[in-house]
């Protein structure tokens, strides 16, 4: 058996793993890395037309954007995913097209390659936790991964060898439900696992992160300042909106329309949600304290209002003109604080602002910085990876979705605790047995 990393291990982005056993070849995810003008997986072009199946764990760009390229290269088969994921994809492809245009980069695929994608929806063939035979020598089993509506983990039986792929996973969401992979699914031990370890040795639970976030926001709000929360269009933004509304019951909240659209879409798929989620979302949607920003007028109101308020805009790395506009307008108020909560690509505007703010804090030796970073967990850190390894008991494991240094440190820590056969790979790397 052989696993080849076309991207996503030892780095954040372009997740893409080729699994080969006997005569069967499958691909797990096919994303991009949002650095420079975009980095694509390290394809072996001659292998692409020979793939038996492609699986897509969720809609995020770092897992999905390069899928049309497979069709450019001659793949004509199925992409197995969920209906919810397929419905989110168009907005990601459009955003990527805009990003490519903004960096003067030419897209390596055509619109017709996007429309050529042949989806099959896994949940319409088999329920979560039940094996399904796709073709002789290839069966699949899936579960919810708690990361995004429609996001899944995958367990594959490839010619008798078991392969687990966590996708992007968290069991800590208060909004999205996650299924723990059940040991009874495993007739045999898992031969090879690819596990989301995006947060390296970060030991904190989500509860601890939320407490840090609450304290930081409270400080600003008590001083009468605005809090700007840049978040991605789909994902933690919706959960943070619900959380902020419940934590700060007297504070006005402005939320950009795309985030609201994402929130309403969640109502269409209650099967991906925690049991009380529908009720929480509906309460939020009719709350008069929340301004759903869908016009320039309301946008101006968000930046010119006086006093404490929370503003959510849909651009986690502050790359877009609108995100930067919010930033520039709001930081005119000295009491303003900007809290970045997720991945920041090197060179992104959010990353630069954070570095500049940290420098300022060092020079002035007090809390002069207005830009902060507090992680809102949508992936796994040390305790989560440990828990997953305990359940899976995989014979070999690669930890992925973080830079090499961070992954090395995590592997070293876990090895010290007695976990064996953990591997760090980078793009182009191969594991063989
Ligand atoms: Zn993701
Ligand atoms: Zn990811």
Tab-separated table of C-alpha atoms and ligand atoms in Angstrom, residues 12-13 15 58 60 62-63 147 167-168 379 401, ligand 2:
chain	number	residue	atom	x	y	z
A	12	UNK	CA	-1.729	24.504	5.631
A	13	UNK	CA	-3.580	24.233	2.340
A	15	UNK	CA	-5.014	19.030	0.967
A	58	UNK	CA	-15.963	19.472	2.711
A	60	UNK	CA	-13.408	24.802	2.067
A	62	UNK	CA	-8.018	24.197	0.788
A	63	UNK	CA	-9.850	20.912	0.095
A	147	UNK	CA	-16.364	21.364	11.005
A	167	UNK	CA	-10.991	15.592	6.918
A	168	UNK	CA	-11.118	18.755	9.013
A	379	UNK	CA	-9.731	21.750	13.989
A	401	UNK	CA	-2.868	20.414	8.109
B	2	LIG	ZN1	-8.727	22.583	5.814
